[in-house]
Short mmCIF file of C-alpha atoms in Angstrom, two decimals:
data_model
loop_
_atom_site.label_atom_id
_atom_site.label_comp_id
_atom_site.label_asym_id
_atom_site.label_seq_id
_atom_site.Cartn_x
_atom_site.Cartn_y
_atom_site.Cartn_z
CA GLY R 1015 52.67 93.43 71.96
CA LEU R 1016 51.45 89.95 71.78
CA LEU R 1017 47.86 88.49 73.73
CA ARG R 1018 48.70 85.05 72.68
CA GLY R 1019 50.77 83.36 69.90
CA LYS R 1020 49.88 79.41 69.36
CA GLY R 1021 51.18 76.97 66.23
CA VAL R 1022 51.82 73.25 64.92
CA PHE R 1023 55.03 72.90 63.21
CA ARG R 1024 56.63 69.99 60.76
CA THR R 1025 60.31 69.60 61.49
CA GLU R 1026 62.66 66.59 60.25
CA ARG R 1027 62.23 64.91 63.47
CA ALA R 1028 58.40 65.06 64.22
CA TRP R 1029 55.24 67.36 64.40
CA TYR R 1030 55.11 70.36 67.55
CA GLY R 1031 52.86 72.41 69.18
CA TRP R 1032 53.50 75.64 70.16
CA GLN R 1033 52.11 77.98 72.78
CA TRP R 1034 53.05 81.47 74.09
CA VAL R 1035 50.67 83.03 76.37
CA ASP R 1036 52.11 85.88 79.63
CA GLY R 1037 55.55 85.51 77.94
CA ARG R 1038 56.28 81.97 78.45
CA SER R 1039 56.30 79.52 76.06
CA ASP R 1040 55.93 76.14 75.68
CA TRP R 1041 56.23 72.93 72.79
CA GLN R 1042 55.17 69.14 72.89
CA GLU R 1043 55.24 66.72 70.40
CA THR R 1044 51.98 66.60 68.26
CA ALA R 1045 49.51 64.77 66.28
CA TRP R 1046 50.53 64.13 62.01
CA ARG R 1047 48.37 67.25 61.32
CA ALA R 1048 48.07 68.76 56.76
CA ASP R 1049 50.82 71.48 57.12
CA SER R 1050 51.94 74.06 59.93
CA ARG R 1051 50.15 77.01 61.43
CA LEU R 1052 51.11 79.58 63.03
CA GLU R 1053 48.37 82.30 65.40
CA LEU R 1054 49.29 85.52 66.34
CA LEU R 1055 46.72 87.02 68.47
CA ALA R 1056 47.83 90.78 69.27
CA ASN R 1057 46.50 94.28 70.62
CA GLY R 1058 47.18 96.08 68.20
CA SER R 1059 47.75 96.76 64.44
CA VAL R 1060 51.10 94.80 63.09
CA ASP R 1061 52.97 94.50 59.92
CA PRO R 1062 52.62 90.74 58.24
CA GLN R 1063 56.34 92.04 56.40
CA VAL R 1064 57.57 92.78 59.92
CA VAL R 1065 56.31 88.90 60.86
CA ASP R 1066 57.35 88.00 57.60
CA ILE R 1067 60.87 89.15 57.96
CA ALA R 1068 61.00 88.13 61.39
CA LEU R 1069 59.93 83.72 60.69
CA ARG R 1070 61.59 83.68 57.47
CA THR R 1071 64.72 84.95 59.82
CA ALA R 1072 64.61 82.42 62.64
CA VAL R 1073 64.25 80.09 60.21
CA SER R 1074 67.23 80.25 58.11
CA LYS R 1075 68.94 80.81 62.48
CA GLY R 1076 68.26 77.16 62.46
#
């Protein structure tokens, strides 16, 4: 399962930082960054294709 997640994302409104720890998610507006990024830490193997599909599905739902 997922141990920790963090990322920085550019949206139409602003840049947002995301942290996920112990089942809790937190979003905060953040300063400009050079690019969006995502880091996921898991306690087992993760199929990158499954993650890619899930992210693309989430983005398409808006």
